[in-house]
Coordinates of C-alpha atoms in Angstrom, one line a residue:
M1 CA 16.2 -173.8 -102.9
S2 CA 16.2 -171.3 -100.1
S3 CA 19.4 -169.8 -98.6
T4 CA 21.6 -171.9 -96.3
P5 CA 20.6 -170.0 -93.0
E6 CA 17.1 -170.9 -93.7
R7 CA 17.8 -174.5 -94.4
D8 CA 19.7 -174.8 -91.2
N9 CA 16.9 -173.2 -89.3
T10 CA 14.6 -175.8 -90.9
E11 CA 16.8 -178.5 -89.7
Q12 CA 16.7 -177.3 -86.2
Q13 CA 13.0 -177.2 -86.4
L14 CA 12.7 -180.7 -87.7
A15 CA 14.9 -181.9 -84.6
R16 CA 12.6 -180.1 -82.4
V17 CA 9.4 -181.5 -83.9
C18 CA 11.0 -185.0 -83.8
E19 CA 11.7 -184.7 -80.1
A20 CA 8.2 -183.1 -79.3
L21 CA 6.7 -186.2 -80.9
G22 CA 8.7 -188.6 -79.5
I23 CA 9.9 -189.9 -83.0
P24 CA 12.9 -192.3 -82.6
E25 CA 16.5 -191.0 -83.6
S26 CA 16.7 -193.6 -86.5
T27 CA 13.6 -192.1 -88.2
A28 CA 14.6 -188.7 -87.4
R29 CA 18.2 -189.2 -88.8
S30 CA 16.5 -190.6 -92.1
A31 CA 14.3 -187.6 -92.4
R32 CA 17.5 -185.2 -92.0
E33 CA 19.4 -187.2 -94.6
R34 CA 16.4 -187.0 -97.1
F35 CA 15.9 -183.4 -96.3
D36 CA 19.6 -182.9 -97.1
G37 CA 19.2 -184.7 -100.5
V38 CA 16.3 -182.3 -101.8
R39 CA 18.7 -179.6 -102.6
S40 CA 19.2 -180.9 -106.2
V41 CA 15.4 -181.3 -106.6
T42 CA 14.8 -178.1 -108.9
V43 CA 10.9 -178.4 -108.7
L44 CA 11.1 -177.5 -105.2
E45 CA 12.7 -174.3 -105.4
D46 CA 9.7 -172.2 -105.0
K47 CA 8.5 -174.3 -102.0
R48 CA 9.0 -173.4 -98.3
N49 CA 11.6 -175.1 -96.7
A50 CA 9.5 -175.9 -93.6
A51 CA 6.8 -177.5 -95.8
I52 CA 9.5 -179.6 -97.5
G53 CA 10.9 -180.7 -94.2
A54 CA 7.7 -181.5 -92.8
A55 CA 6.6 -183.4 -95.7
V56 CA 9.9 -185.6 -95.7
L57 CA 9.4 -186.1 -92.1
S58 CA 5.7 -187.3 -92.6
L59 CA 6.7 -189.6 -95.4
T60 CA 9.6 -191.0 -93.3
T61 CA 7.3 -191.8 -90.2
R62 CA 4.9 -193.6 -92.2
E63 CA 7.6 -195.4 -93.8
D64 CA 8.7 -196.9 -90.3
G65 CA 5.0 -197.4 -89.4
L66 CA 4.9 -194.8 -86.7
P67 CA 1.4 -193.8 -85.7
I68 CA 2.1 -189.9 -86.4
T69 CA -0.4 -188.2 -88.8
V70 CA 0.4 -185.1 -91.0
A71 CA -2.2 -183.3 -88.7
N72 CA 0.3 -184.1 -85.7
I73 CA 3.5 -182.9 -87.6
A74 CA 1.7 -179.8 -89.0
D75 CA 0.4 -178.6 -85.6
T76 CA 3.7 -179.4 -83.7
W77 CA 5.8 -177.6 -86.7
S78 CA 3.5 -174.6 -86.6
K79 CA 4.3 -174.0 -82.9
T80 CA 8.0 -173.3 -84.1
L81 CA 6.9 -170.8 -86.8
S82 CA 5.8 -167.4 -85.4
D83 CA 4.5 -165.8 -88.7
Q84 CA 3.7 -168.6 -91.1
P85 CA 2.3 -171.9 -89.8
L86 CA 1.8 -175.0 -91.8
D87 CA -1.4 -176.5 -93.0
P88 CA -1.5 -180.3 -93.5
D89 CA -2.5 -179.7 -97.3
E90 CA 0.7 -177.7 -98.0
I91 CA 2.5 -180.8 -96.5
T92 CA 0.6 -183.6 -98.5
S93 CA 0.8 -181.7 -101.8
L94 CA 4.5 -182.1 -101.8
F95 CA 4.3 -185.9 -101.4
G96 CA 4.2 -186.7 -105.2
V97 CA 7.5 -184.8 -106.0
L98 CA 9.3 -186.0 -103.0
T99 CA 8.5 -189.8 -103.5
A100 CA 9.5 -189.4 -107.1
N101 CA 12.9 -187.9 -106.4
L102 CA 13.9 -189.6 -103.0
D103 CA 14.3 -193.2 -102.1
F104 CA 10.7 -193.6 -101.3
Q105 CA 8.7 -196.7 -102.7
G106 CA 5.7 -194.8 -103.5
T107 CA 3.6 -192.9 -101.0
P108 CA 3.8 -195.0 -97.6
P109 CA 0.3 -195.8 -96.3
Q110 CA -0.8 -194.8 -92.7
P111 CA -0.2 -197.6 -90.2
R112 CA -3.9 -197.5 -89.1
A113 CA -4.9 -198.2 -92.7
L114 CA -2.4 -201.1 -93.0
I115 CA -4.1 -202.5 -89.9
E116 CA -7.5 -202.0 -91.2
R117 CA -6.7 -203.5 -94.5
F118 CA -4.9 -206.5 -93.1
G119 CA -7.6 -206.9 -90.7
T120 CA -10.2 -207.2 -93.5
D121 CA -8.1 -209.6 -95.5
L122 CA -7.9 -211.9 -92.5
G123 CA -11.8 -211.5 -91.7
L124 CA -11.3 -209.8 -88.3
P125 CA -14.1 -207.7 -86.9
D126 CA -13.8 -204.2 -86.4
G127 CA -13.6 -204.3 -82.6
I128 CA -10.1 -206.4 -83.2
I129 CA -9.0 -203.6 -85.5
V130 CA -9.8 -200.9 -82.9
V131 CA -7.8 -203.1 -80.2
A132 CA -4.8 -203.4 -82.6
N133 CA -4.7 -199.6 -83.4
R134 CA -4.7 -199.1 -79.7
I135 CA -1.9 -201.4 -79.2
L136 CA 0.2 -199.7 -81.9
V137 CA -0.3 -196.1 -80.2
D138 CA 0.5 -197.7 -76.8
V139 CA 3.6 -199.5 -77.7
F140 CA 4.9 -196.4 -79.7
T141 CA 4.2 -194.3 -76.3
Q142 CA 6.0 -197.0 -74.3
D143 CA 8.9 -197.6 -76.9
P144 CA 9.1 -195.9 -80.1
E145 CA 12.3 -197.7 -81.3
M146 CA 10.4 -201.0 -81.2
I147 CA 8.1 -199.8 -83.9
A148 CA 10.8 -198.1 -85.8
E149 CA 13.1 -200.9 -86.0
G150 CA 10.6 -203.3 -87.3
T151 CA 11.8 -204.6 -90.9
S152 CA 8.6 -203.3 -92.5
P153 CA 5.3 -201.7 -91.4
D154 CA 3.3 -204.7 -92.8
G155 CA 5.1 -207.1 -90.3
I156 CA 4.4 -204.7 -87.4
A157 CA 0.7 -204.4 -88.4
G158 CA 0.3 -208.2 -88.9
S159 CA 2.0 -208.9 -85.6
I160 CA -0.3 -206.4 -83.7
L161 CA -3.1 -207.7 -85.2
Y162 CA -2.3 -211.3 -84.2
L163 CA -1.7 -210.2 -80.4
A164 CA -5.0 -208.1 -80.6
A165 CA -6.8 -211.4 -81.8
K166 CA -5.2 -213.5 -79.5
L167 CA -6.0 -211.3 -76.4
N168 CA -9.8 -211.8 -77.6
G169 CA -9.8 -215.4 -77.9
Y170 CA -9.4 -215.6 -81.7
D171 CA -7.4 -218.9 -81.4
D172 CA -8.3 -219.8 -84.7
L173 CA -6.0 -217.1 -86.3
T174 CA -2.6 -218.7 -86.6
E175 CA 1.0 -217.4 -87.3
S176 CA 0.6 -219.1 -90.7
D177 CA -2.7 -217.0 -91.6
I178 CA -0.7 -213.9 -90.8
S179 CA 2.4 -214.7 -92.8
D180 CA 0.5 -215.8 -95.7
T181 CA -1.4 -212.5 -96.0
L182 CA 1.6 -210.5 -95.4
G183 CA 4.0 -212.7 -97.1
T184 CA 6.4 -212.8 -94.1
G185 CA 7.8 -215.8 -92.0
Q186 CA 5.9 -217.3 -89.1
F187 CA 9.0 -217.2 -86.8
T188 CA 9.1 -213.3 -87.4
V189 CA 5.3 -212.9 -86.7
Q190 CA 5.7 -214.9 -83.4
N191 CA 8.9 -213.2 -82.3
R192 CA 7.3 -209.7 -83.0
S193 CA 4.1 -210.6 -81.2
K194 CA 6.4 -211.6 -78.1
K195 CA 8.2 -208.3 -78.1
L196 CA 4.9 -206.3 -78.3
R197 CA 3.3 -208.3 -75.5
D198 CA 6.5 -207.8 -73.6
A199 CA 6.6 -203.9 -74.2
L200 CA 3.0 -203.5 -72.7
G201 CA 3.4 -206.0 -70.0
K202 CA 1.4 -209.2 -69.9
E203 CA -0.5 -208.0 -66.7
R204 CA -1.5 -204.8 -68.5
L205 CA -2.7 -206.8 -71.6
A206 CA -4.6 -209.2 -69.4
N207 CA -6.4 -206.8 -67.3
D208 CA -7.0 -203.6 -69.2
D209 CA -10.4 -203.5 -70.6
R210 CA -8.9 -200.9 -73.3
Y211 CA -7.7 -204.2 -75.0
H212 CA -10.9 -206.7 -74.7
L213 CA -14.1 -206.8 -76.3
H214 CA -17.4 -207.0 -74.7
P215 CA -18.5 -210.6 -75.3
E216 CA -22.1 -209.5 -76.4
T217 CA -21.6 -206.5 -78.4
G218 CA -18.1 -207.3 -79.7
V219 CA -17.2 -203.5 -78.9
P220 CA -14.0 -202.8 -76.7
K221 CA -15.1 -202.7 -73.0
S222 CA -13.5 -199.2 -72.3
N223 CA -13.1 -196.2 -74.7
E224 CA -10.8 -194.5 -72.2
P225 CA -7.3 -193.5 -73.5
A226 CA -4.4 -195.1 -72.2
P227 CA -3.4 -193.9 -68.7
S228 CA -0.2 -191.9 -68.5
D229 CA 2.3 -191.9 -65.6
P230 CA 4.3 -188.5 -65.8
G231 CA 6.1 -189.6 -62.5
S232 CA 7.4 -193.1 -63.6
G233 CA 10.6 -191.8 -65.0
D234 CA 10.4 -193.4 -68.4
P235 CA 12.7 -191.8 -70.6
N236 CA 10.5 -192.7 -73.5
A237 CA 7.4 -190.9 -72.0
K238 CA 6.6 -188.0 -74.1
A239 CA 4.2 -185.0 -74.2
R240 CA 1.6 -184.2 -76.8
P241 CA 2.2 -180.9 -78.5
D242 CA -0.2 -179.3 -76.2
G243 CA 1.6 -180.4 -73.3
S244 CA -0.7 -183.2 -72.1
A245 CA 1.1 -186.4 -71.3
D246 CA 0.2 -189.1 -73.9
S247 CA 1.1 -190.3 -77.2
P248 CA 0.9 -187.7 -79.9
A249 CA -1.2 -190.2 -82.1
A250 CA -3.6 -190.8 -79.3
T251 CA -5.9 -188.0 -80.7
D252 CA -6.3 -190.1 -84.0
E253 CA -6.8 -193.3 -82.1
D254 CA -10.0 -191.9 -80.5
A255 CA -11.6 -191.7 -84.2
D256 CA -11.1 -195.3 -84.4
E257 CA -14.1 -195.9 -82.1
S258 CA -16.8 -196.8 -84.6
T259 CA -20.1 -195.2 -84.5
T260 CA -21.5 -198.9 -83.8
A261 CA -19.7 -199.0 -80.9
A262 CA -21.1 -195.7 -79.7
D263 CA -24.4 -196.6 -80.7
D264 CA -24.2 -200.0 -78.6
Q265 CA -23.1 -198.0 -75.5
A266 CA -25.8 -195.4 -75.8
S267 CA -28.4 -198.0 -76.7
D268 CA -27.3 -199.9 -73.5
S269 CA -27.2 -196.8 -71.5
Q270 CA -30.8 -195.6 -72.8
T271 CA -32.4 -199.0 -71.8
E272 CA -31.0 -199.1 -68.5
T273 CA -32.1 -195.5 -67.8
E274 CA -35.6 -195.7 -69.4
A275 CA -36.0 -198.7 -67.1
G276 CA -35.1 -197.0 -63.9
A277 CA -37.3 -193.9 -65.2
D278 CA -40.3 -196.5 -65.3
E279 CA -39.5 -197.7 -61.9
A280 CA -39.3 -194.3 -60.5
E281 CA -42.8 -193.7 -61.9
D282 CA -44.2 -196.6 -60.2
A283 CA -42.5 -195.3 -57.0
D284 CA -44.3 -191.9 -57.2
S285 CA -47.6 -193.6 -57.6
E286 CA -47.3 -195.2 -54.2
D287 CA -48.7 -193.5 -51.1
D288 CA -45.6 -193.9 -49.3
P289 CA -42.5 -192.9 -51.3
A290 CA -40.1 -193.8 -48.4
A291 CA -41.4 -197.7 -48.9
A292 CA -40.1 -197.7 -52.3
P293 CA -37.0 -199.8 -52.9
E294 CA -33.8 -198.1 -52.5
D295 CA -32.8 -198.0 -56.3
E296 CA -36.2 -196.4 -57.2
Q297 CA -35.4 -193.7 -54.5
D298 CA -32.1 -193.0 -56.2
D299 CA -33.8 -192.7 -59.5
A300 CA -36.5 -190.1 -58.1
T301 CA -33.6 -188.3 -56.3
A302 CA -31.6 -188.2 -59.5
A303 CA -34.8 -187.0 -61.4
D304 CA -35.3 -184.3 -58.7
D305 CA -31.7 -183.2 -58.9
D306 CA -32.1 -183.0 -62.8
E307 CA -35.3 -180.8 -62.5
S308 CA -33.4 -178.5 -59.9
A309 CA -30.4 -178.0 -62.1
A310 CA -32.8 -177.1 -65.1
D311 CA -34.5 -174.5 -62.7
G312 CA -31.0 -173.0 -61.6
D313 CA -28.4 -171.1 -63.1
D314 CA -27.1 -173.7 -65.4
A315 CA -29.9 -174.8 -67.4
D316 CA -27.6 -176.9 -69.8
A317 CA -26.2 -179.0 -67.0
V318 CA -27.0 -182.8 -67.4
V319 CA -27.0 -185.5 -64.8
T320 CA -24.6 -188.3 -65.9
G321 CA -25.2 -192.0 -65.7
D322 CA -23.0 -191.8 -62.3
G323 CA -25.1 -189.1 -60.8
E324 CA -22.7 -186.2 -61.7
F325 CA -23.5 -182.9 -63.1
R326 CA -21.9 -182.1 -66.4
D327 CA -22.3 -178.9 -68.7
I328 CA -23.2 -179.9 -72.0
E329 CA -21.1 -177.1 -73.8
A330 CA -18.0 -178.5 -71.7
V331 CA -18.7 -182.1 -73.0
V332 CA -18.7 -180.9 -76.5
Q333 CA -15.6 -178.9 -76.1
S334 CA -14.0 -182.0 -74.4
L335 CA -14.9 -184.2 -77.5
F336 CA -13.9 -181.9 -80.4
P337 CA -11.7 -182.1 -82.4
D338 CA -10.3 -185.5 -81.1
E339 CA -13.8 -187.3 -81.4
L340 CA -16.8 -186.2 -83.5
P341 CA -19.2 -184.7 -81.0
T342 CA -22.3 -186.5 -82.6
T343 CA -25.5 -186.8 -80.5
E344 CA -24.8 -190.4 -79.9
H345 CA -21.1 -189.6 -78.8
V346 CA -22.4 -187.1 -76.4
A347 CA -24.9 -189.5 -74.9
A348 CA -22.1 -192.2 -74.7
E349 CA -19.9 -189.6 -72.9
L350 CA -22.5 -188.9 -70.4
D351 CA -24.0 -192.4 -70.2
V352 CA -27.5 -191.0 -70.6
P353 CA -30.1 -191.7 -73.3
I354 CA -29.8 -190.4 -76.6
A355 CA -33.0 -188.5 -76.3
T356 CA -31.9 -186.7 -72.9
A357 CA -28.5 -185.6 -74.8
Q358 CA -30.4 -184.4 -77.9
S359 CA -32.6 -182.3 -75.9
A360 CA -29.7 -180.9 -73.9
L361 CA -27.7 -180.2 -77.0
E362 CA -30.7 -178.6 -78.7
S363 CA -31.2 -176.4 -75.8
A364 CA -27.6 -175.3 -75.7
A365 CA -27.7 -174.7 -79.5
A366 CA -30.9 -172.4 -78.9
D367 CA -28.8 -170.6 -76.3
G368 CA -25.8 -170.1 -78.7
D369 CA -23.5 -171.8 -76.6
I370 CA -22.6 -174.5 -79.3
D371 CA -23.4 -174.6 -82.9
Q372 CA -25.1 -177.3 -85.1
K373 CA -23.7 -178.7 -88.2
E374 CA -24.8 -181.3 -90.7
A375 CA -22.5 -183.7 -92.4
G376 CA -24.4 -185.4 -94.9
S377 CA -27.0 -187.4 -92.4
T378 CA -24.6 -187.1 -89.4
V379 CA -25.5 -184.0 -87.0
V380 CA -22.3 -182.7 -85.5
W381 CA -22.3 -180.2 -82.4
L382 CA -19.4 -177.8 -82.3
P383 CA -18.1 -175.5 -79.5
G384 CA -19.9 -171.8 -80.2
D385 CA -16.6 -170.0 -80.0
R386 CA -15.8 -171.4 -83.6
S387 CA -15.8 -168.5 -86.1
H388 CA -17.3 -170.4 -88.8
L389 CA -18.8 -173.9 -89.2
T390 CA -16.2 -175.4 -91.5
P391 CA -14.6 -178.1 -89.1
D392 CA -12.2 -180.6 -90.7
L393 CA -14.8 -183.4 -89.9
T394 CA -13.1 -186.6 -88.6
E395 CA -13.2 -190.1 -89.7
D396 CA -16.5 -191.2 -87.8
A397 CA -18.8 -188.8 -90.1
V398 CA -17.2 -190.1 -93.3
Q399 CA -17.5 -193.8 -92.1
N400 CA -21.2 -193.3 -91.4
E401 CA -21.7 -191.8 -94.9
V402 CA -19.7 -195.0 -96.5
D403 CA -22.1 -197.5 -94.8
E404 CA -25.3 -195.8 -95.6
L405 CA -24.2 -195.3 -99.3
A406 CA -23.2 -199.0 -99.4
E407 CA -26.4 -199.9 -97.8
E408 CA -28.6 -197.7 -100.2
L409 CA -26.8 -199.2 -103.2
D410 CA -26.6 -202.7 -102.2
L411 CA -22.9 -203.0 -102.3
S412 CA -21.0 -206.0 -101.1
A413 CA -19.4 -206.2 -97.6
S414 CA -15.8 -206.3 -99.1
L415 CA -16.3 -203.1 -101.1
R416 CA -17.7 -201.2 -98.3
V417 CA -14.7 -202.2 -96.0
F418 CA -12.3 -201.1 -98.7
A419 CA -14.0 -197.9 -99.1
R420 CA -13.7 -197.4 -95.4
G421 CA -9.9 -198.3 -95.6
L422 CA -9.6 -195.5 -98.1
V423 CA -11.1 -193.2 -95.7
S424 CA -9.0 -194.2 -93.0
D425 CA -5.8 -193.7 -95.2
A426 CA -6.9 -190.2 -96.2
V427 CA -9.1 -188.5 -93.7
D428 CA -6.1 -187.1 -91.6
T429 CA -4.6 -185.3 -94.6
L430 CA -7.8 -184.1 -96.3
S431 CA -9.8 -181.1 -95.3
V432 CA -13.3 -182.7 -94.9
E433 CA -16.2 -180.4 -94.7
D434 CA -18.8 -182.7 -96.4
A435 CA -18.5 -186.0 -95.3
N436 CA -21.1 -187.5 -97.6
E437 CA -19.1 -186.2 -100.7
M438 CA -15.8 -187.7 -99.6
A439 CA -17.5 -191.1 -98.7
G440 CA -19.1 -191.0 -102.1
A441 CA -15.7 -190.7 -103.8
A442 CA -14.3 -193.5 -101.5
V443 CA -17.0 -196.0 -102.4
Q444 CA -16.7 -195.0 -106.5
A445 CA -12.8 -195.5 -105.9
A446 CA -13.2 -198.8 -104.2
S447 CA -15.8 -199.8 -107.1
R448 CA -13.1 -198.9 -109.7
I449 CA -10.2 -200.7 -108.0
Q450 CA -12.1 -203.9 -107.6
D451 CA -13.8 -203.4 -111.1
V452 CA -17.5 -203.4 -109.7
D453 CA -19.9 -201.5 -112.1
V454 CA -21.3 -198.6 -109.9
E455 CA -22.4 -195.6 -111.7
A456 CA -21.3 -192.2 -110.4
A457 CA -24.7 -190.7 -111.0
D458 CA -26.2 -193.5 -108.7
I459 CA -23.7 -192.7 -106.0
A460 CA -24.3 -189.1 -106.1
A461 CA -28.0 -189.3 -106.1
A462 CA -27.7 -191.5 -103.0
G463 CA -25.5 -189.1 -101.5
E464 CA -27.6 -186.0 -102.4
F465 CA -24.7 -184.2 -104.1
E466 CA -23.4 -183.1 -107.5
V467 CA -21.9 -185.9 -109.7
R468 CA -18.8 -183.5 -110.3
M469 CA -18.1 -183.1 -106.8
L470 CA -17.6 -187.0 -106.8
H471 CA -14.7 -186.5 -109.5
T472 CA -13.2 -183.6 -107.6
W473 CA -13.1 -185.7 -104.5
L474 CA -11.8 -188.7 -106.5
D475 CA -8.7 -186.4 -107.6
R476 CA -8.1 -185.7 -103.9
L477 CA -8.1 -189.4 -103.0
A478 CA -5.8 -190.3 -105.9
E479 CA -3.2 -187.7 -104.6
T480 CA -3.3 -188.9 -101.0
V481 CA -3.7 -192.8 -100.7
A482 CA -1.1 -195.5 -101.4
V483 CA -3.1 -197.4 -103.9
E484 CA -3.9 -196.3 -107.7
I485 CA -7.6 -195.3 -108.3
P486 CA -8.3 -196.0 -112.1
R487 CA -9.4 -192.9 -113.9
S488 CA -10.5 -192.3 -117.5
S489 CA -9.0 -189.4 -119.6
P490 CA -11.3 -187.0 -121.2
E491 CA -10.2 -188.4 -124.6
S492 CA -11.1 -192.2 -123.6
L493 CA -14.5 -191.0 -122.4
A494 CA -15.1 -189.0 -125.4
E495 CA -14.6 -192.0 -127.4
E496 CA -17.0 -194.0 -125.3
I497 CA -19.5 -191.1 -125.6
A498 CA -19.0 -191.1 -129.6
A499 CA -19.9 -195.0 -129.7
S500 CA -22.6 -194.8 -127.2
L501 CA -24.3 -192.1 -129.5
D502 CA -23.4 -193.4 -132.8
L503 CA -21.7 -190.1 -133.7
D504 CA -20.4 -189.7 -137.3
E505 CA -16.6 -190.5 -137.5
T506 CA -16.0 -186.8 -138.6
V507 CA -17.6 -185.5 -135.3
R508 CA -15.8 -188.0 -133.2
E509 CA -12.4 -186.7 -134.7
E510 CA -13.5 -183.0 -134.4
G511 CA -14.2 -183.6 -130.9
L512 CA -10.9 -185.4 -130.1
R513 CA -9.2 -182.8 -131.7
A514 CA -10.9 -179.9 -129.8
L515 CA -10.1 -181.6 -126.6
E516 CA -6.5 -181.8 -127.6
Q517 CA -6.3 -178.2 -128.7
Y518 CA -8.2 -176.8 -125.4
E519 CA -6.2 -174.7 -123.2
P520 CA -8.2 -173.4 -120.1
R521 CA -8.1 -169.7 -119.2
D522 CA -7.4 -168.6 -115.8
D523 CA -11.2 -168.0 -115.1
D524 CA -12.4 -171.3 -116.4
L525 CA -13.9 -173.8 -114.1
E526 CA -12.0 -176.9 -113.3
Y527 CA -13.9 -179.5 -115.2
T528 CA -14.1 -183.1 -114.5
A529 CA -12.9 -185.6 -117.3
S530 CA -16.5 -186.5 -118.0
E531 CA -17.7 -182.8 -118.4
L532 CA -14.8 -182.1 -120.9
A533 CA -15.4 -185.1 -122.9
A534 CA -19.1 -184.4 -123.2
G535 CA -18.4 -180.7 -123.8
G536 CA -16.0 -181.6 -126.6
M537 CA -18.3 -184.0 -128.1
F538 CA -21.2 -181.4 -127.8
F539 CA -19.2 -178.6 -129.6
A540 CA -18.2 -181.2 -132.5
A541 CA -21.6 -182.3 -133.2
T542 CA -23.2 -178.7 -133.0
V543 CA -20.6 -177.2 -135.4
G544 CA -20.7 -180.4 -137.6
G545 CA -24.5 -180.1 -138.1
A546 CA -25.4 -183.2 -136.0
P547 CA -26.9 -181.7 -132.8
V548 CA -27.1 -184.0 -129.7
D549 CA -29.8 -183.9 -127.1
L550 CA -28.1 -182.4 -124.0
D551 CA -30.0 -184.5 -121.5
E552 CA -29.3 -187.6 -123.5
L553 CA -25.4 -186.6 -123.5
G554 CA -25.7 -186.1 -119.7
S555 CA -27.2 -189.4 -119.2
V556 CA -24.5 -191.3 -121.3
S557 CA -21.7 -189.3 -119.8
G558 CA -22.7 -189.2 -116.3
A559 CA -22.1 -185.3 -116.4
D560 CA -24.7 -182.7 -115.2
P561 CA -25.9 -180.9 -118.6
E562 CA -25.3 -177.5 -117.1
Y563 CA -21.6 -178.1 -116.8
I564 CA -21.5 -179.8 -120.2
E565 CA -22.6 -176.6 -121.8
D566 CA -20.2 -174.8 -119.7
A567 CA -17.4 -177.0 -120.8
M568 CA -18.3 -176.6 -124.4
N569 CA -18.3 -172.9 -124.0
S570 CA -15.1 -172.8 -122.5
I571 CA -13.6 -175.1 -125.2
L572 CA -15.0 -172.9 -128.0
V573 CA -13.5 -169.6 -126.4
S574 CA -10.3 -171.4 -125.9
L575 CA -10.1 -172.4 -129.7
C576 CA -11.3 -169.0 -131.1
L577 CA -8.6 -167.0 -129.1
A578 CA -6.0 -169.7 -130.2
L579 CA -7.0 -168.8 -133.5
V580 CA -6.5 -165.2 -133.0
R581 CA -3.3 -165.6 -131.2
G582 CA -2.0 -167.5 -134.5
E583 CA -1.6 -170.9 -132.5
L584 CA -4.2 -172.6 -134.9
A585 CA -4.0 -172.3 -138.7
Y586 CA -7.5 -171.4 -140.2
E587 CA -7.0 -173.6 -143.1
E588 CA -6.3 -176.5 -141.0
T589 CA -9.3 -176.0 -138.5
P590 CA -12.5 -177.5 -140.1
W591 CA -14.9 -176.0 -137.5
T592 CA -14.0 -172.5 -138.5
G593 CA -15.8 -172.6 -141.8
D594 CA -18.9 -174.2 -140.2
L595 CA -19.0 -171.6 -137.3
L596 CA -17.4 -168.5 -138.3
E597 CA -19.0 -168.2 -141.9
S598 CA -22.5 -169.1 -140.8
D599 CA -25.2 -168.1 -138.4
L600 CA -24.4 -171.0 -136.2
S601 CA -22.9 -168.9 -133.6
Q602 CA -26.4 -168.0 -132.5
D603 CA -26.5 -171.6 -130.9
F604 CA -24.1 -170.3 -128.3
G605 CA -25.6 -168.1 -126.0
D606 CA -22.9 -167.3 -123.4
I607 CA -21.9 -163.5 -123.7
E608 CA -18.1 -164.6 -123.6
V609 CA -18.5 -166.9 -126.4
E610 CA -20.4 -164.2 -128.4
K611 CA -17.5 -161.9 -127.8
A612 CA -14.8 -164.7 -128.7
I613 CA -16.7 -165.5 -131.7
A614 CA -16.9 -162.1 -132.8
L615 CA -13.2 -161.4 -132.2
A616 CA -12.2 -164.6 -134.4
K617 CA -14.8 -163.4 -137.1
T618 CA -13.0 -160.2 -137.2
H619 CA -9.6 -161.7 -137.3
V620 CA -10.1 -164.3 -140.1
A621 CA -11.7 -161.5 -142.2
G622 CA -8.5 -160.6 -144.0
R623 CA -6.2 -160.5 -140.8
E624 CA -5.6 -164.3 -140.3
S625 CA -1.8 -164.0 -141.0
Q626 CA -1.4 -161.5 -138.2
A627 CA -1.3 -162.8 -134.9
V628 CA -2.6 -160.8 -131.7
D629 CA -1.0 -160.7 -128.4
E630 CA -2.7 -161.6 -125.2
A631 CA -2.7 -158.1 -123.7
T632 CA -4.6 -157.0 -126.9
I633 CA -7.1 -159.9 -126.7
D634 CA -8.1 -159.0 -123.0
V635 CA -8.7 -155.3 -124.1
L636 CA -10.6 -156.3 -127.2
L637 CA -12.8 -158.9 -125.1
Q638 CA -13.5 -156.2 -122.6
E639 CA -14.6 -153.9 -125.3

């Protein structure tokens, strides 16, 4: 571990971050004690103290059910580091070793993911889940200790769902339903719900549209954040890391507004505005415009104002549903990154038809004020002052892609919802540049967990991305979410391939041996399990005189033939160099006779493979007892 002064400095930073984020003292104390306990964890010796402290704090807040994300902690912690800011990925990369060496029962799930998971189990609609997340954030802002002192995050999540359901007339949901789902007592649910209600106040819960669903659409009536009252003197009131008065977790709550909600709001706005436009056109056709009804005159005036704005200095100004002028670039900047600036969200923010928002956005993009990026089928508009178009796309984009994939593949509602839950659990800690790839991995993971037969190739085809990206994202998800995602090893997949292609037992054994002996070089690609399995079998079949059709192998394994061939070449190079280094015995390696003492090497066309085979041939021609060191091998390969 690092020096004592550095550890002391990290402990001071940890205390400052806890204070800035309003983390209760009980949680902060647990984090400090755990950070002190990592002194004896030798595998962390080369890790930064700041990253370790932030990771310990993140896991502890999750364990206590606090709506604090890794991004919140990374951003706030980075403000205390002048030279080396923290990245969320650096924090989450330490979760595995910390949970293995400290007193965590696995990686605790995000509180939002718990609410979504239990809400799904209870058959509650998405709107209730959104309201429940709002209650969690608002109670935490009002009284952090109330959340932290709960006996378990599960119990808090269930009690919040119960309160959200009751506020919206879901009287069929009982304390018994909650307790059966969570495995807790009915009295506990009842008692906690009462405390939550008292924390926010009955009047606020009864009258604030933030907690109530629209009776027709099932969407929360208001998407405004909870009002702050800096002058209230509330000792628990706290500021975001950027200084604005609100809960630090409120940024994540915005992402809980489903795209369906945005679509409904935009659709309502579009219908109303188009109707007004029709009336305005009727009024224009009359000989006496002054005789038109008052509301028609208002529509005509708004249209004139809009036209005037377009002819003026600010061509990207849009007249909102309230008759105000809003600059489209400013709207995009106000949404990003707390909410994904899709066309639908911008339209909902302005209260204008989607077509109106689309036109203004395209005009601003043409002027270079904003940039357009496609995340799968979702179009995102980004502030133009970004140096590159690689944002950490938020939850909405990935959830959209999950829904589209589920519809395209005709998957069950339960599998879709489970995949959405995995996204909710992981999206805050994973850098997402391609929403469709992460969504595809979530769908694949959900299908494996629920033992549903969905082919990886079908998911990749529906999402229009490479199959290998699916496996890459599965690895990322497996390191982030709390549930175990079943995955197959290259060896088990190779067994399946051999059986499917009815390969000879000798070929099967040689393929498995090749996989066991394979040691990737630094410049090798990071192959997926299916690519390695297929590559190993392709190698064994080729040197064993039982050639396999590459396209058929790709179809059976679900891997791209191009990457299968690359994997085979990497395996062959690894084996040849291991032979030259003396790590493999010539007489105990069956493939050497077939490959090195024949013209079979011509079947391997990669230049690196040719060099490795030539080096191995030279080595076994009377020098097999003389091992060659790595430095010499590098020189010989270059020559």
